[in-house]
JSON list of C-alpha atoms in Angstrom, two decimals:
[
{"chain": "A", "resi": 27, "resn": "UNK", "atom": "CA", "xyz": [-6.21, -16.44, 10.39]},
{"chain": "A", "resi": 28, "resn": "UNK", "atom": "CA", "xyz": [-9.12, -15.84, 8.08]},
{"chain": "A", "resi": 29, "resn": "UNK", "atom": "CA", "xyz": [-8.83, -12.16, 7.46]},
{"chain": "A", "resi": 30, "resn": "UNK", "atom": "CA", "xyz": [-5.95, -12.16, 4.97]},
{"chain": "A", "resi": 31, "resn": "UNK", "atom": "CA", "xyz": [-6.67, -11.27, 1.35]},
{"chain": "A", "resi": 32, "resn": "UNK", "atom": "CA", "xyz": [-4.23, -10.75, -1.53]},
{"chain": "A", "resi": 33, "resn": "UNK", "atom": "CA", "xyz": [-4.05, -7.58, -3.53]},
{"chain": "A", "resi": 34, "resn": "UNK", "atom": "CA", "xyz": [-2.68, -9.40, -6.57]},
{"chain": "A", "resi": 35, "resn": "UNK", "atom": "CA", "xyz": [-5.39, -12.05, -6.65]},
{"chain": "A", "resi": 36, "resn": "UNK", "atom": "CA", "xyz": [-9.06, -12.18, -7.61]},
{"chain": "A", "resi": 37, "resn": "UNK", "atom": "CA", "xyz": [-8.49, -10.00, -10.66]},
{"chain": "A", "resi": 38, "resn": "UNK", "atom": "CA", "xyz": [-10.77, -11.86, -13.01]},
{"chain": "A", "resi": 39, "resn": "UNK", "atom": "CA", "xyz": [-12.91, -11.41, -14.99]},
{"chain": "A", "resi": 40, "resn": "UNK", "atom": "CA", "xyz": [-11.33, -8.37, -16.48]},
{"chain": "A", "resi": 41, "resn": "UNK", "atom": "CA", "xyz": [-13.92, -6.61, -18.58]},
{"chain": "A", "resi": 42, "resn": "UNK", "atom": "CA", "xyz": [-13.80, -3.29, -20.44]},
{"chain": "A", "resi": 43, "resn": "UNK", "atom": "CA", "xyz": [-13.69, -1.26, -17.23]},
{"chain": "A", "resi": 44, "resn": "UNK", "atom": "CA", "xyz": [-11.16, -0.74, -14.50]},
{"chain": "A", "resi": 45, "resn": "UNK", "atom": "CA", "xyz": [-11.94, -2.50, -11.24]},
{"chain": "A", "resi": 46, "resn": "UNK", "atom": "CA", "xyz": [-12.36, -0.39, -8.09]},
{"chain": "A", "resi": 47, "resn": "UNK", "atom": "CA", "xyz": [-12.69, -2.09, -4.73]},
{"chain": "A", "resi": 48, "resn": "UNK", "atom": "CA", "xyz": [-12.68, -0.55, -1.25]},
{"chain": "A", "resi": 49, "resn": "UNK", "atom": "CA", "xyz": [-10.44, -2.50, 1.03]},
{"chain": "A", "resi": 50, "resn": "UNK", "atom": "CA", "xyz": [-10.91, -0.56, 4.23]},
{"chain": "A", "resi": 51, "resn": "UNK", "atom": "CA", "xyz": [-12.77, 2.55, 5.38]},
{"chain": "A", "resi": 52, "resn": "UNK", "atom": "CA", "xyz": [-12.26, 4.54, 8.50]},
{"chain": "A", "resi": 53, "resn": "UNK", "atom": "CA", "xyz": [-13.43, 8.07, 9.42]},
{"chain": "A", "resi": 54, "resn": "UNK", "atom": "CA", "xyz": [-11.74, 10.42, 6.92]},
{"chain": "A", "resi": 55, "resn": "UNK", "atom": "CA", "xyz": [-9.87, 7.77, 4.97]},
{"chain": "A", "resi": 56, "resn": "UNK", "atom": "CA", "xyz": [-10.53, 5.01, 2.45]},
{"chain": "A", "resi": 57, "resn": "UNK", "atom": "CA", "xyz": [-8.09, 2.40, 1.13]},
{"chain": "A", "resi": 58, "resn": "UNK", "atom": "CA", "xyz": [-8.93, 1.23, -2.37]},
{"chain": "A", "resi": 59, "resn": "UNK", "atom": "CA", "xyz": [-7.51, -1.23, -4.90]},
{"chain": "A", "resi": 60, "resn": "UNK", "atom": "CA", "xyz": [-7.68, -0.29, -8.55]},
{"chain": "A", "resi": 61, "resn": "UNK", "atom": "CA", "xyz": [-6.94, -2.76, -11.35]},
{"chain": "A", "resi": 62, "resn": "UNK", "atom": "CA", "xyz": [-6.27, -1.31, -14.81]},
{"chain": "A", "resi": 63, "resn": "UNK", "atom": "CA", "xyz": [-5.56, -3.24, -17.99]},
{"chain": "A", "resi": 64, "resn": "UNK", "atom": "CA", "xyz": [-4.93, -0.73, -20.70]},
{"chain": "A", "resi": 65, "resn": "UNK", "atom": "CA", "xyz": [-7.47, 1.89, -19.72]},
{"chain": "A", "resi": 66, "resn": "UNK", "atom": "CA", "xyz": [-6.57, 5.57, -19.58]},
{"chain": "A", "resi": 67, "resn": "UNK", "atom": "CA", "xyz": [-8.38, 8.67, -18.24]},
{"chain": "A", "resi": 68, "resn": "UNK", "atom": "CA", "xyz": [-10.10, 10.53, -21.07]},
{"chain": "A", "resi": 69, "resn": "UNK", "atom": "CA", "xyz": [-8.13, 13.73, -21.92]},
{"chain": "A", "resi": 70, "resn": "UNK", "atom": "CA", "xyz": [-11.28, 15.81, -21.47]},
{"chain": "A", "resi": 71, "resn": "UNK", "atom": "CA", "xyz": [-12.21, 14.31, -18.16]},
{"chain": "A", "resi": 72, "resn": "UNK", "atom": "CA", "xyz": [-9.30, 14.44, -15.75]},
{"chain": "A", "resi": 73, "resn": "UNK", "atom": "CA", "xyz": [-9.76, 13.35, -12.18]},
{"chain": "A", "resi": 74, "resn": "UNK", "atom": "CA", "xyz": [-9.93, 16.15, -9.58]},
{"chain": "A", "resi": 75, "resn": "UNK", "atom": "CA", "xyz": [-10.70, 15.27, -5.95]},
{"chain": "A", "resi": 76, "resn": "UNK", "atom": "CA", "xyz": [-11.59, 17.44, -2.99]},
{"chain": "A", "resi": 77, "resn": "UNK", "atom": "CA", "xyz": [-9.17, 15.55, -0.76]},
{"chain": "A", "resi": 78, "resn": "UNK", "atom": "CA", "xyz": [-5.59, 14.29, -0.96]},
{"chain": "A", "resi": 79, "resn": "UNK", "atom": "CA", "xyz": [-4.97, 10.92, -2.57]},
{"chain": "A", "resi": 80, "resn": "UNK", "atom": "CA", "xyz": [-1.84, 8.83, -2.01]},
{"chain": "A", "resi": 81, "resn": "UNK", "atom": "CA", "xyz": [-1.18, 6.21, -4.68]},
{"chain": "A", "resi": 82, "resn": "UNK", "atom": "CA", "xyz": [1.20, 3.30, -4.92]},
{"chain": "A", "resi": 83, "resn": "UNK", "atom": "CA", "xyz": [1.79, 1.31, -8.10]},
{"chain": "A", "resi": 84, "resn": "UNK", "atom": "CA", "xyz": [1.93, -2.29, -6.81]},
{"chain": "A", "resi": 85, "resn": "UNK", "atom": "CA", "xyz": [2.24, -4.19, -10.08]},
{"chain": "A", "resi": 86, "resn": "UNK", "atom": "CA", "xyz": [2.30, -3.47, -13.78]},
{"chain": "A", "resi": 87, "resn": "UNK", "atom": "CA", "xyz": [3.17, -0.18, -15.48]},
{"chain": "A", "resi": 88, "resn": "UNK", "atom": "CA", "xyz": [1.50, 3.15, -16.00]},
{"chain": "A", "resi": 89, "resn": "UNK", "atom": "CA", "xyz": [1.99, 6.75, -16.96]},
{"chain": "A", "resi": 90, "resn": "UNK", "atom": "CA", "xyz": [0.46, 9.51, -14.89]},
{"chain": "A", "resi": 91, "resn": "UNK", "atom": "CA", "xyz": [0.02, 13.18, -15.65]},
{"chain": "A", "resi": 92, "resn": "UNK", "atom": "CA", "xyz": [-0.48, 15.82, -12.92]},
{"chain": "A", "resi": 93, "resn": "UNK", "atom": "CA", "xyz": [-1.43, 19.37, -13.66]},
{"chain": "A", "resi": 94, "resn": "UNK", "atom": "CA", "xyz": [1.59, 21.56, -13.09]},
{"chain": "A", "resi": 95, "resn": "UNK", "atom": "CA", "xyz": [3.96, 18.66, -12.61]},
{"chain": "A", "resi": 96, "resn": "UNK", "atom": "CA", "xyz": [3.87, 16.95, -15.99]},
{"chain": "A", "resi": 97, "resn": "UNK", "atom": "CA", "xyz": [3.80, 13.30, -16.92]},
{"chain": "A", "resi": 98, "resn": "UNK", "atom": "CA", "xyz": [5.90, 10.38, -15.93]},
{"chain": "A", "resi": 99, "resn": "UNK", "atom": "CA", "xyz": [6.17, 6.60, -16.06]},
{"chain": "A", "resi": 100, "resn": "UNK", "atom": "CA", "xyz": [5.45, 4.65, -12.89]},
{"chain": "A", "resi": 101, "resn": "UNK", "atom": "CA", "xyz": [6.98, 1.31, -12.02]},
{"chain": "A", "resi": 102, "resn": "UNK", "atom": "CA", "xyz": [6.13, -1.06, -9.18]},
{"chain": "A", "resi": 103, "resn": "UNK", "atom": "CA", "xyz": [6.88, 0.51, -5.86]},
{"chain": "A", "resi": 104, "resn": "UNK", "atom": "CA", "xyz": [6.50, 4.07, -7.10]},
{"chain": "A", "resi": 105, "resn": "UNK", "atom": "CA", "xyz": [4.25, 6.16, -4.93]},
{"chain": "A", "resi": 106, "resn": "UNK", "atom": "CA", "xyz": [3.20, 9.76, -4.75]},
{"chain": "A", "resi": 107, "resn": "UNK", "atom": "CA", "xyz": [0.72, 12.19, -3.23]},
{"chain": "A", "resi": 108, "resn": "UNK", "atom": "CA", "xyz": [-1.82, 13.68, -5.56]},
{"chain": "A", "resi": 109, "resn": "UNK", "atom": "CA", "xyz": [-2.79, 16.85, -3.72]},
{"chain": "A", "resi": 110, "resn": "UNK", "atom": "CA", "xyz": [-6.39, 17.87, -3.25]},
{"chain": "A", "resi": 111, "resn": "UNK", "atom": "CA", "xyz": [-7.69, 19.79, -6.22]},
{"chain": "A", "resi": 112, "resn": "UNK", "atom": "CA", "xyz": [-4.89, 18.74, -8.57]},
{"chain": "A", "resi": 113, "resn": "UNK", "atom": "CA", "xyz": [-6.19, 17.63, -11.93]},
{"chain": "A", "resi": 114, "resn": "UNK", "atom": "CA", "xyz": [-4.60, 14.35, -12.99]},
{"chain": "A", "resi": 115, "resn": "UNK", "atom": "CA", "xyz": [-4.95, 11.68, -15.60]},
{"chain": "A", "resi": 116, "resn": "UNK", "atom": "CA", "xyz": [-3.67, 8.17, -16.14]},
{"chain": "A", "resi": 117, "resn": "UNK", "atom": "CA", "xyz": [-2.32, 8.56, -19.69]},
{"chain": "A", "resi": 118, "resn": "UNK", "atom": "CA", "xyz": [-1.28, 4.89, -20.19]},
{"chain": "A", "resi": 119, "resn": "UNK", "atom": "CA", "xyz": [-1.53, 1.57, -18.46]},
{"chain": "A", "resi": 120, "resn": "UNK", "atom": "CA", "xyz": [0.04, -1.64, -19.69]},
{"chain": "A", "resi": 121, "resn": "UNK", "atom": "CA", "xyz": [-2.24, -3.49, -22.09]},
{"chain": "A", "resi": 122, "resn": "UNK", "atom": "CA", "xyz": [-0.49, -6.76, -21.57]},
{"chain": "A", "resi": 123, "resn": "UNK", "atom": "CA", "xyz": [-0.87, -7.32, -17.82]},
{"chain": "A", "resi": 124, "resn": "UNK", "atom": "CA", "xyz": [-3.03, -6.12, -14.94]},
{"chain": "A", "resi": 125, "resn": "UNK", "atom": "CA", "xyz": [-1.75, -2.91, -13.40]},
{"chain": "A", "resi": 126, "resn": "UNK", "atom": "CA", "xyz": [-2.60, -2.85, -9.71]},
{"chain": "A", "resi": 127, "resn": "UNK", "atom": "CA", "xyz": [-2.77, 0.37, -7.73]},
{"chain": "A", "resi": 128, "resn": "UNK", "atom": "CA", "xyz": [-3.29, 0.99, -4.06]},
{"chain": "A", "resi": 129, "resn": "UNK", "atom": "CA", "xyz": [-4.97, 4.33, -3.37]},
{"chain": "A", "resi": 130, "resn": "UNK", "atom": "CA", "xyz": [-5.51, 5.96, 0.00]},
{"chain": "A", "resi": 131, "resn": "UNK", "atom": "CA", "xyz": [-8.16, 8.66, -0.21]},
{"chain": "A", "resi": 132, "resn": "UNK", "atom": "CA", "xyz": [-8.34, 11.31, 2.49]},
{"chain": "A", "resi": 133, "resn": "UNK", "atom": "CA", "xyz": [-11.40, 13.41, 3.10]},
{"chain": "A", "resi": 134, "resn": "UNK", "atom": "CA", "xyz": [-11.08, 17.09, 2.37]},
{"chain": "B", "resi": 2, "resn": "UNK", "atom": "CA", "xyz": [7.18, 15.27, -11.43]},
{"chain": "B", "resi": 3, "resn": "UNK", "atom": "CA", "xyz": [9.46, 15.47, -8.45]},
{"chain": "B", "resi": 4, "resn": "UNK", "atom": "CA", "xyz": [7.28, 13.94, -5.76]},
{"chain": "B", "resi": 5, "resn": "UNK", "atom": "CA", "xyz": [7.55, 10.28, -6.73]},
{"chain": "B", "resi": 6, "resn": "UNK", "atom": "CA", "xyz": [9.47, 7.92, -4.42]},
{"chain": "B", "resi": 7, "resn": "UNK", "atom": "CA", "xyz": [9.84, 4.14, -4.63]},
{"chain": "B", "resi": 8, "resn": "UNK", "atom": "CA", "xyz": [8.89, 1.85, -1.79]},
{"chain": "B", "resi": 9, "resn": "UNK", "atom": "CA", "xyz": [11.36, -0.82, -2.96]},
{"chain": "B", "resi": 10, "resn": "UNK", "atom": "CA", "xyz": [14.38, 1.55, -3.20]},
{"chain": "B", "resi": 11, "resn": "UNK", "atom": "CA", "xyz": [16.64, 3.28, -0.70]},
{"chain": "B", "resi": 12, "resn": "UNK", "atom": "CA", "xyz": [16.85, 0.21, 1.52]},
{"chain": "B", "resi": 13, "resn": "UNK", "atom": "CA", "xyz": [20.50, 0.46, 2.33]},
{"chain": "B", "resi": 14, "resn": "UNK", "atom": "CA", "xyz": [22.33, 0.35, 4.59]},
{"chain": "B", "resi": 15, "resn": "UNK", "atom": "CA", "xyz": [20.59, -2.49, 6.30]},
{"chain": "B", "resi": 16, "resn": "UNK", "atom": "CA", "xyz": [21.81, -2.68, 9.88]},
{"chain": "B", "resi": 17, "resn": "UNK", "atom": "CA", "xyz": [20.76, -4.84, 12.74]},
{"chain": "B", "resi": 18, "resn": "UNK", "atom": "CA", "xyz": [17.41, -3.15, 13.10]},
{"chain": "B", "resi": 19, "resn": "UNK", "atom": "CA", "xyz": [14.30, -2.93, 11.05]},
{"chain": "B", "resi": 20, "resn": "UNK", "atom": "CA", "xyz": [13.79, 0.33, 9.21]},
{"chain": "B", "resi": 21, "resn": "UNK", "atom": "CA", "xyz": [10.66, 2.36, 9.96]},
{"chain": "B", "resi": 22, "resn": "UNK", "atom": "CA", "xyz": [9.87, 5.41, 7.86]},
{"chain": "B", "resi": 23, "resn": "UNK", "atom": "CA", "xyz": [6.76, 7.53, 7.81]},
{"chain": "B", "resi": 24, "resn": "UNK", "atom": "CA", "xyz": [5.64, 8.13, 4.22]},
{"chain": "B", "resi": 25, "resn": "UNK", "atom": "CA", "xyz": [2.59, 10.36, 4.92]},
{"chain": "B", "resi": 26, "resn": "UNK", "atom": "CA", "xyz": [0.64, 11.63, 7.89]},
{"chain": "B", "resi": 27, "resn": "UNK", "atom": "CA", "xyz": [-2.77, 13.09, 7.98]},
{"chain": "B", "resi": 28, "resn": "UNK", "atom": "CA", "xyz": [-5.13, 13.70, 10.90]},
{"chain": "B", "resi": 29, "resn": "UNK", "atom": "CA", "xyz": [-5.89, 10.28, 12.43]},
{"chain": "B", "resi": 30, "resn": "UNK", "atom": "CA", "xyz": [-3.77, 8.26, 10.02]},
{"chain": "B", "resi": 31, "resn": "UNK", "atom": "CA", "xyz": [-0.12, 7.53, 9.28]},
{"chain": "B", "resi": 32, "resn": "UNK", "atom": "CA", "xyz": [1.31, 5.59, 6.34]},
{"chain": "B", "resi": 33, "resn": "UNK", "atom": "CA", "xyz": [4.58, 3.83, 7.10]},
{"chain": "B", "resi": 34, "resn": "UNK", "atom": "CA", "xyz": [7.17, 1.68, 5.29]},
{"chain": "B", "resi": 35, "resn": "UNK", "atom": "CA", "xyz": [8.84, -1.05, 7.30]},
{"chain": "B", "resi": 36, "resn": "UNK", "atom": "CA", "xyz": [11.82, -2.97, 5.99]},
{"chain": "B", "resi": 37, "resn": "UNK", "atom": "CA", "xyz": [12.71, -6.26, 7.72]},
{"chain": "B", "resi": 38, "resn": "UNK", "atom": "CA", "xyz": [15.60, -8.53, 6.98]},
{"chain": "B", "resi": 39, "resn": "UNK", "atom": "CA", "xyz": [15.36, -11.51, 9.25]},
{"chain": "B", "resi": 40, "resn": "UNK", "atom": "CA", "xyz": [14.11, -9.71, 12.35]},
{"chain": "B", "resi": 41, "resn": "UNK", "atom": "CA", "xyz": [11.25, -11.07, 14.44]},
{"chain": "B", "resi": 42, "resn": "UNK", "atom": "CA", "xyz": [9.20, -9.64, 17.29]},
{"chain": "B", "resi": 43, "resn": "UNK", "atom": "CA", "xyz": [10.46, -10.95, 20.64]},
{"chain": "B", "resi": 44, "resn": "UNK", "atom": "CA", "xyz": [8.04, -13.57, 22.03]},
{"chain": "B", "resi": 45, "resn": "UNK", "atom": "CA", "xyz": [7.75, -11.70, 25.32]},
{"chain": "B", "resi": 46, "resn": "UNK", "atom": "CA", "xyz": [7.17, -8.33, 23.72]},
{"chain": "B", "resi": 47, "resn": "UNK", "atom": "CA", "xyz": [4.30, -8.57, 21.20]},
{"chain": "B", "resi": 48, "resn": "UNK", "atom": "CA", "xyz": [3.00, -5.46, 19.57]},
{"chain": "B", "resi": 49, "resn": "UNK", "atom": "CA", "xyz": [-0.31, -4.07, 20.81]},
{"chain": "B", "resi": 50, "resn": "UNK", "atom": "CA", "xyz": [-1.64, -0.80, 19.53]},
{"chain": "B", "resi": 51, "resn": "UNK", "atom": "CA", "xyz": [-4.48, 1.43, 20.61]},
{"chain": "B", "resi": 52, "resn": "UNK", "atom": "CA", "xyz": [-5.67, 1.91, 17.03]},
{"chain": "B", "resi": 53, "resn": "UNK", "atom": "CA", "xyz": [-6.29, -0.32, 14.06]},
{"chain": "B", "resi": 54, "resn": "UNK", "atom": "CA", "xyz": [-3.39, -1.12, 11.72]},
{"chain": "B", "resi": 55, "resn": "UNK", "atom": "CA", "xyz": [-3.73, -2.26, 8.14]},
{"chain": "B", "resi": 56, "resn": "UNK", "atom": "CA", "xyz": [-0.69, -4.00, 6.78]},
{"chain": "B", "resi": 57, "resn": "UNK", "atom": "CA", "xyz": [0.34, -5.10, 3.25]},
{"chain": "B", "resi": 58, "resn": "UNK", "atom": "CA", "xyz": [3.33, -7.29, 2.50]},
{"chain": "B", "resi": 59, "resn": "UNK", "atom": "CA", "xyz": [4.80, -5.65, -0.58]},
{"chain": "B", "resi": 60, "resn": "UNK", "atom": "CA", "xyz": [7.96, -7.73, -1.09]},
{"chain": "B", "resi": 61, "resn": "UNK", "atom": "CA", "xyz": [9.69, -10.63, 0.63]},
{"chain": "B", "resi": 62, "resn": "UNK", "atom": "CA", "xyz": [8.23, -13.16, 2.98]},
{"chain": "B", "resi": 63, "resn": "UNK", "atom": "CA", "xyz": [7.12, -13.19, 6.61]},
{"chain": "B", "resi": 64, "resn": "UNK", "atom": "CA", "xyz": [5.11, -15.04, 9.21]},
{"chain": "B", "resi": 65, "resn": "UNK", "atom": "CA", "xyz": [2.70, -13.17, 11.41]},
{"chain": "B", "resi": 66, "resn": "UNK", "atom": "CA", "xyz": [0.93, -14.31, 14.62]},
{"chain": "B", "resi": 67, "resn": "UNK", "atom": "CA", "xyz": [-2.25, -12.65, 15.90]},
{"chain": "B", "resi": 68, "resn": "UNK", "atom": "CA", "xyz": [-3.67, -13.36, 19.29]},
{"chain": "B", "resi": 69, "resn": "UNK", "atom": "CA", "xyz": [-6.84, -15.45, 18.85]},
{"chain": "B", "resi": 70, "resn": "UNK", "atom": "CA", "xyz": [-6.25, -15.96, 15.14]},
{"chain": "B", "resi": 71, "resn": "UNK", "atom": "CA", "xyz": [-3.02, -17.95, 15.08]},
{"chain": "B", "resi": 72, "resn": "UNK", "atom": "CA", "xyz": [-0.01, -17.74, 12.82]},
{"chain": "B", "resi": 73, "resn": "UNK", "atom": "CA", "xyz": [0.39, -17.73, 9.05]},
{"chain": "B", "resi": 74, "resn": "UNK", "atom": "CA", "xyz": [2.77, -17.12, 6.23]},
{"chain": "B", "resi": 75, "resn": "UNK", "atom": "CA", "xyz": [2.46, -13.90, 4.26]},
{"chain": "B", "resi": 76, "resn": "UNK", "atom": "CA", "xyz": [3.45, -13.52, 0.60]},
{"chain": "B", "resi": 77, "resn": "UNK", "atom": "CA", "xyz": [3.61, -10.37, -1.54]},
{"chain": "B", "resi": 78, "resn": "UNK", "atom": "CA", "xyz": [0.20, -8.86, -1.94]},
{"chain": "B", "resi": 79, "resn": "UNK", "atom": "CA", "xyz": [-1.18, -10.35, 1.29]},
{"chain": "B", "resi": 80, "resn": "UNK", "atom": "CA", "xyz": [-2.90, -7.77, 3.42]},
{"chain": "B", "resi": 81, "resn": "UNK", "atom": "CA", "xyz": [-4.94, -7.75, 6.64]},
{"chain": "B", "resi": 82, "resn": "UNK", "atom": "CA", "xyz": [-6.31, -5.61, 9.35]},
{"chain": "B", "resi": 83, "resn": "UNK", "atom": "CA", "xyz": [-4.75, -5.94, 12.77]},
{"chain": "B", "resi": 84, "resn": "UNK", "atom": "CA", "xyz": [-7.54, -4.77, 15.03]},
{"chain": "B", "resi": 85, "resn": "UNK", "atom": "CA", "xyz": [-6.87, -2.27, 17.81]},
{"chain": "B", "resi": 86, "resn": "UNK", "atom": "CA", "xyz": [-5.74, -3.99, 20.98]},
{"chain": "B", "resi": 87, "resn": "UNK", "atom": "CA", "xyz": [-4.92, -7.30, 19.26]},
{"chain": "B", "resi": 88, "resn": "UNK", "atom": "CA", "xyz": [-1.50, -8.59, 20.35]},
{"chain": "B", "resi": 89, "resn": "UNK", "atom": "CA", "xyz": [0.58, -9.65, 17.36]},
{"chain": "B", "resi": 90, "resn": "UNK", "atom": "CA", "xyz": [4.12, -10.69, 16.53]},
{"chain": "B", "resi": 91, "resn": "UNK", "atom": "CA", "xyz": [6.17, -11.10, 13.39]},
{"chain": "B", "resi": 92, "resn": "UNK", "atom": "CA", "xyz": [7.45, -14.59, 14.02]},
{"chain": "B", "resi": 93, "resn": "UNK", "atom": "CA", "xyz": [9.72, -14.79, 10.93]},
{"chain": "B", "resi": 94, "resn": "UNK", "atom": "CA", "xyz": [10.97, -12.66, 8.10]},
{"chain": "B", "resi": 95, "resn": "UNK", "atom": "CA", "xyz": [13.12, -13.82, 5.21]},
{"chain": "B", "resi": 96, "resn": "UNK", "atom": "CA", "xyz": [16.80, -13.62, 6.09]},
{"chain": "B", "resi": 97, "resn": "UNK", "atom": "CA", "xyz": [17.87, -13.60, 2.50]},
{"chain": "B", "resi": 98, "resn": "UNK", "atom": "CA", "xyz": [16.14, -10.56, 1.06]},
{"chain": "B", "resi": 99, "resn": "UNK", "atom": "CA", "xyz": [14.50, -7.36, 2.37]},
{"chain": "B", "resi": 100, "resn": "UNK", "atom": "CA", "xyz": [10.90, -7.83, 3.38]},
{"chain": "B", "resi": 101, "resn": "UNK", "atom": "CA", "xyz": [8.99, -4.59, 2.72]},
{"chain": "B", "resi": 102, "resn": "UNK", "atom": "CA", "xyz": [5.71, -3.80, 4.50]},
{"chain": "B", "resi": 103, "resn": "UNK", "atom": "CA", "xyz": [3.29, -1.04, 4.07]},
{"chain": "B", "resi": 104, "resn": "UNK", "atom": "CA", "xyz": [1.41, -0.19, 7.26]},
{"chain": "B", "resi": 105, "resn": "UNK", "atom": "CA", "xyz": [-1.47, 2.25, 7.65]},
{"chain": "B", "resi": 106, "resn": "UNK", "atom": "CA", "xyz": [-1.96, 3.20, 11.32]},
{"chain": "B", "resi": 107, "resn": "UNK", "atom": "CA", "xyz": [-5.27, 4.63, 12.44]},
{"chain": "B", "resi": 108, "resn": "UNK", "atom": "CA", "xyz": [-5.63, 6.60, 15.61]},
{"chain": "B", "resi": 109, "resn": "UNK", "atom": "CA", "xyz": [-7.77, 5.00, 18.31]}
]
């Protein structure tokens, strides 16, 4: 079975930027792995997407802020829907270990 | 932020059957959590779906067989695409701990 990959592997080399990798794309949807290691979203440049995004924190630790919903800490297993058009920012990710996210992006 | 759930929580009560729960549905796609605790797919009743299915082993341990690709052990973080129409079976899941899967089902 040659088509098995591991979401927690192949992290290196970790440079200054977060790693974004598309795992699978189908019409209207894209599954992505994101690896953070201390990065945050600039306060003056929140994310805002035209479509819904579902995110799962797989490993590590982070804090996420959503416009209108506030900020909270995320632990492994935590998942939520970031609705289309909702401004959001990653306000903290663990500097001491890779934080691994799974994101499922839906077209608007 | 009230819309955060945890994939590793709310497992109980574990009965004789696997737990299937839809996390999110959008046109053409459904995200599902599956919790196994020792169950396997009967040898005479493999799964076979009309659409693609992407699966991620989040926690625990399992063995998966795919028609034409053989059988292999899956560890946390392992993920693969089960193509539409490919017969497959879960041949083993850990009896000693919950095995948690994330499945993304795509319409045919």
